[in-house]
CSV table of C-alpha atoms in Angstrom, one decimal:
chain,number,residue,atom,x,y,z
I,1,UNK,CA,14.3,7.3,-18.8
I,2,UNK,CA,11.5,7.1,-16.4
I,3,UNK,CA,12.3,7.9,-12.6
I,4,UNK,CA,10.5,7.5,-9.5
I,5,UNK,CA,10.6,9.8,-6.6
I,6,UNK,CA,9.2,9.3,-3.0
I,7,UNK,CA,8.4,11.9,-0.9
I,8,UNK,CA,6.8,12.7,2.6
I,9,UNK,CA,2.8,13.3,1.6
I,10,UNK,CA,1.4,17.0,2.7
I,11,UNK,CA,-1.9,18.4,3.4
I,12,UNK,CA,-2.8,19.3,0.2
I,13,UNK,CA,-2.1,15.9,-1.3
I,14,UNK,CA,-5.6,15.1,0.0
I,15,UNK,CA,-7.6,15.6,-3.0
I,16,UNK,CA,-5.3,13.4,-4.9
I,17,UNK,CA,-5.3,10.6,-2.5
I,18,UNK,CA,-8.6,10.3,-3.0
I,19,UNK,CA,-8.5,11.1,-6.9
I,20,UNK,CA,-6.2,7.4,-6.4
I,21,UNK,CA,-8.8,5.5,-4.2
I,22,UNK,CA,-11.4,6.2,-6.7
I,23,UNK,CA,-9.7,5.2,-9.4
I,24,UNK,CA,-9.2,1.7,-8.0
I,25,UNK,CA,-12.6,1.7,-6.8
I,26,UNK,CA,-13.5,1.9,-10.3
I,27,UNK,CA,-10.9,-0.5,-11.7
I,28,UNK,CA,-12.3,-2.8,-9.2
I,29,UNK,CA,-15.8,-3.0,-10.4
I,30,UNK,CA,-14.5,-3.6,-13.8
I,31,UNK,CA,-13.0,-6.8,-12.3
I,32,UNK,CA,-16.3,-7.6,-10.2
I,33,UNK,CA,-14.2,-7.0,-7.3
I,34,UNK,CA,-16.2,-5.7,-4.0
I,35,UNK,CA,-12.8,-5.1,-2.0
I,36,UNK,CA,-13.2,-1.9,-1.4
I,37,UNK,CA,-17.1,-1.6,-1.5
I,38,UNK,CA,-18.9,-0.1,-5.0
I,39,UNK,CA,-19.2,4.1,-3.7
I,40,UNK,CA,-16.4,6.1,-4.5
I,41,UNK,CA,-14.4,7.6,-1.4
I,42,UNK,CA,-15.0,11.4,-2.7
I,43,UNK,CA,-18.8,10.6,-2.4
I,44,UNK,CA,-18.1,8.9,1.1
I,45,UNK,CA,-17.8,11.8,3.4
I,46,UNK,CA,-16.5,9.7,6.0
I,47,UNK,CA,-14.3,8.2,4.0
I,48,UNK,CA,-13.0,11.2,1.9
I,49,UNK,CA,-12.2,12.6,5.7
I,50,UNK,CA,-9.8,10.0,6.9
I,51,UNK,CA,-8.0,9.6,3.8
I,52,UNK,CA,-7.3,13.3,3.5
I,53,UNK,CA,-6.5,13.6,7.5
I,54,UNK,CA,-3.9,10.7,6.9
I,55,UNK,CA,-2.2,13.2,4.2
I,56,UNK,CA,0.7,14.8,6.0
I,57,UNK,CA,0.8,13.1,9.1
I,58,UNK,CA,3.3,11.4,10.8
I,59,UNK,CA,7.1,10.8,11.0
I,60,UNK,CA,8.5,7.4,10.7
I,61,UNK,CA,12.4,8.8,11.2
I,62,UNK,CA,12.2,11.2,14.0
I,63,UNK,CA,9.3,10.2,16.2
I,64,UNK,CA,8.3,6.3,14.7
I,65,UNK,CA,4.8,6.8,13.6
I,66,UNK,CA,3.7,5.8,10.4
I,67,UNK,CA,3.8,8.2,7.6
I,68,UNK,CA,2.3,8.4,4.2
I,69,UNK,CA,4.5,9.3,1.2
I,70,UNK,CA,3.4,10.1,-2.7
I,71,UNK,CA,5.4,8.7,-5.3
I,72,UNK,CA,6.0,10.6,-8.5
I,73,UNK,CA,7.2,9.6,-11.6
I,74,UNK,CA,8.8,11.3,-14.5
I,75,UNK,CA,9.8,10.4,-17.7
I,76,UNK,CA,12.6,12.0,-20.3
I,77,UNK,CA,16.3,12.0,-20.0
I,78,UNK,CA,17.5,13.4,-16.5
I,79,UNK,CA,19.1,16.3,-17.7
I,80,UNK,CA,15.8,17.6,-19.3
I,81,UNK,CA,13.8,19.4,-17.0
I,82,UNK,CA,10.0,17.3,-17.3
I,83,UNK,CA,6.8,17.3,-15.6
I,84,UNK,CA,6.3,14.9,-12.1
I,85,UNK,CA,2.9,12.9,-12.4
I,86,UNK,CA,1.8,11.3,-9.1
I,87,UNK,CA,1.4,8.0,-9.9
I,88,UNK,CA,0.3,6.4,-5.9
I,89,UNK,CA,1.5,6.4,-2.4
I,90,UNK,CA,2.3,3.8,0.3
I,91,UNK,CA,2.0,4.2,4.0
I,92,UNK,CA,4.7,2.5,5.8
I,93,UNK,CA,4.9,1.8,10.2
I,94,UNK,CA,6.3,0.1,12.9
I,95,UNK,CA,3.2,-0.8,14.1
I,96,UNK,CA,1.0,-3.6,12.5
I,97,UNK,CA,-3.1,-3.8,12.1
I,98,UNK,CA,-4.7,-5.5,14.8
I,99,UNK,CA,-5.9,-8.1,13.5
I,100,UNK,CA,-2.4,-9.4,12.1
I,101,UNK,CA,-0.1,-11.4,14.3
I,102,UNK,CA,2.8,-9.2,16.2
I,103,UNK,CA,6.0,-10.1,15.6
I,104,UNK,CA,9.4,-10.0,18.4
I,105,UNK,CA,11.2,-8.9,15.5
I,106,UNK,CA,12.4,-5.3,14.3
I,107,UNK,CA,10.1,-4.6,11.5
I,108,UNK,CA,7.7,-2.3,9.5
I,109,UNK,CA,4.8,-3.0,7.9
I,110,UNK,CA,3.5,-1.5,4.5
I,111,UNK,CA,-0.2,-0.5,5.7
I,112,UNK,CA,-1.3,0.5,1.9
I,113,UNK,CA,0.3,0.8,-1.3
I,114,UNK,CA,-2.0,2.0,-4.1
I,115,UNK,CA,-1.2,3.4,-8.0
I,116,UNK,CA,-3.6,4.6,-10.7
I,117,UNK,CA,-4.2,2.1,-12.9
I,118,UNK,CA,-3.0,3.0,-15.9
I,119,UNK,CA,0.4,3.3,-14.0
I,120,UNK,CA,0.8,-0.3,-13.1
I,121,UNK,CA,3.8,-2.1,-15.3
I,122,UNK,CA,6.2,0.7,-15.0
I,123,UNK,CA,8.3,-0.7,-11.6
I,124,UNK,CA,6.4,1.3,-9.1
I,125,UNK,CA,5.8,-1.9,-7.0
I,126,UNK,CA,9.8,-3.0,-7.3
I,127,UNK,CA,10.5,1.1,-6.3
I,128,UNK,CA,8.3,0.7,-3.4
I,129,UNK,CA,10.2,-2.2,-1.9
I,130,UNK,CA,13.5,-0.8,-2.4
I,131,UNK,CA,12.2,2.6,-0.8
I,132,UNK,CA,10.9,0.4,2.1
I,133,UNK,CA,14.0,-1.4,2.6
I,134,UNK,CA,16.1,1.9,3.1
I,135,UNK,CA,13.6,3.0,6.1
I,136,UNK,CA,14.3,-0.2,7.4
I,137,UNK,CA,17.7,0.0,7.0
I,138,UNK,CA,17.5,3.7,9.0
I,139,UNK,CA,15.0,2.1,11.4
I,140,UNK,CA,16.9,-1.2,11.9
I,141,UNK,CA,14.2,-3.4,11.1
I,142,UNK,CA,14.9,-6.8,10.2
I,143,UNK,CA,11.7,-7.6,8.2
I,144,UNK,CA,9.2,-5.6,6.0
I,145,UNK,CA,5.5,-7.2,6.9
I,146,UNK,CA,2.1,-6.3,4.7
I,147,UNK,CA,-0.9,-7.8,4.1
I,148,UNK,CA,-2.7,-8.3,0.8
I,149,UNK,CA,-6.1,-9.5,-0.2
I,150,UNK,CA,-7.0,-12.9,-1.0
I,151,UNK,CA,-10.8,-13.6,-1.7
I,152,UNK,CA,-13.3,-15.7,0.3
I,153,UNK,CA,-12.5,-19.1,1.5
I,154,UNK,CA,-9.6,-19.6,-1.2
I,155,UNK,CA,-7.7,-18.0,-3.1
I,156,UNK,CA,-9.7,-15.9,-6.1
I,157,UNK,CA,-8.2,-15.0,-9.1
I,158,UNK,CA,-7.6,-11.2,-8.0
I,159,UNK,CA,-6.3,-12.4,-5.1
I,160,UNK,CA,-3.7,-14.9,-6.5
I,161,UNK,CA,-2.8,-12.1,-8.9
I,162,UNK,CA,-2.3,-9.2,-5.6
I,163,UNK,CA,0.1,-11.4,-3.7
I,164,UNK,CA,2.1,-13.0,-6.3
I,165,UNK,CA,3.4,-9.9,-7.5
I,166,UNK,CA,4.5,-9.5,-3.3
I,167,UNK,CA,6.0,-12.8,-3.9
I,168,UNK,CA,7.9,-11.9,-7.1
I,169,UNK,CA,9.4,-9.1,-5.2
I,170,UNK,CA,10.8,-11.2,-2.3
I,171,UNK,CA,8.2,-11.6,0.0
I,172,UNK,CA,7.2,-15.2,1.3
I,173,UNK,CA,3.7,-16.0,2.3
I,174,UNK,CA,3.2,-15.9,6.3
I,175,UNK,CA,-0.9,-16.7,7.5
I,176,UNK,CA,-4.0,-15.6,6.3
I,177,UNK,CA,-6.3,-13.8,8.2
I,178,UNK,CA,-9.7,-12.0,8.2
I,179,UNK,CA,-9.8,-9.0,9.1
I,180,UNK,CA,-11.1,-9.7,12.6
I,181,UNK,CA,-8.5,-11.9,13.1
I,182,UNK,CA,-9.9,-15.0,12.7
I,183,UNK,CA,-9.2,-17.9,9.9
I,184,UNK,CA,-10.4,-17.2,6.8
I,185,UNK,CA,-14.3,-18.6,5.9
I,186,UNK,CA,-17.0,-18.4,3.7
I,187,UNK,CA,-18.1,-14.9,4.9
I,188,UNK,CA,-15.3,-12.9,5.4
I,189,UNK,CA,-12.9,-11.3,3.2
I,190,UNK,CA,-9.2,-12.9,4.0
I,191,UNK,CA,-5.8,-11.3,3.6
I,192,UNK,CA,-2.6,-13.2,3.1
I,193,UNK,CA,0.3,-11.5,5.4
I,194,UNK,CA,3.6,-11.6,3.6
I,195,UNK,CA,6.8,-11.0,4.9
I,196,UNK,CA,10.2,-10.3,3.7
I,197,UNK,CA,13.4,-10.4,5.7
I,198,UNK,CA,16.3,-8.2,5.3
């Protein structure tokens, strides 16, 4: 029986944060996908810091700011003690990016939500909605917003693939945006907001 756990990220879950990025970063290449740029975050000092200073921080419950929490997964019946692997993490806010449209409404929005590789296909993204729509529930939001990315100037096949699986899981498309705010265009990386209402 495999079973996914949340829990509130500390300090020390830094090194595997990054350990995560990277991993993607390297996944990406395989797909000729720039999203994330080609140097690994642990050889990206600036980088490496921001990611592990996000570790830890925050308190959605108590005090409303956005907080960071690493999922773990286990496998084996439940009454067997067994060995947690981290598998990801999502950060979850009140707050949305700048460059996506506010909304009147009660809501959080899922800043990032990133697994290893070689965990994808085991429910983690299914988990992550149904752990997002308890902190809504405790938060009284009506909606749960994100943003995914799309491409350049259409939709590529990576970026059909990235918000379908958002769609599968409830959400409905909202706009696209770059990442500066504007409509997407031949130069600029787009991301397709998604929202789903509770």
């Amino acid at each position: 029986m495999t079973r996914i756990v949340f829990r509130p990220s500390v300090r020390s879950d830094g090194d595997t944060i990054i350990s995560i990025m990277d991993a993607n970063i390297v996944w990406f290449r395989e797909i000729g996908s720039v999203q994330w740029g080609l140097k690994l975050f642990s050889e990206n000092p600036k980088m490496a810091a921001y990611w592990k200073a996000r570790a830890g921080v925050g308190d959605l419950l108590q005090k409303g700011k956005a907080q960071m929490f690493v999922i773990e997964i286990t496998d084996g019946p439940e009454r067997i003690a067994t060995t947690k692997k981290v598998a990801g993490f999502y950060i979850v806010g009140k707050r949305c990016p700048m460059y996506v449209p506010k909304t009147d409404e009660p809501s959080l929005y899922i800043h990032n939500a990133v697994v290893y590789p070689a965990m994808r296909g085991r429910g983690i993204g299914a988990a992550i909605v149904n752990h997002a729509k308890e902190l809504a529930r405790k938060t009284e939001a009506t909606v749960i917003r994100l943003d995914t990315y799309g491409g350049r100037l259409g939709t590529t096949a990576e970026g059909s693939k990235l918000i379908n699986a958002w769609v599968k899981l409830g959400f409905h498309k909202s706009a696209q945006v770059t990442r500066n705010g504007g409509q997407p265009n031949d130069r600029e990386p787009w991301s397709q907001i998604l929202a789903l209402y509770l």
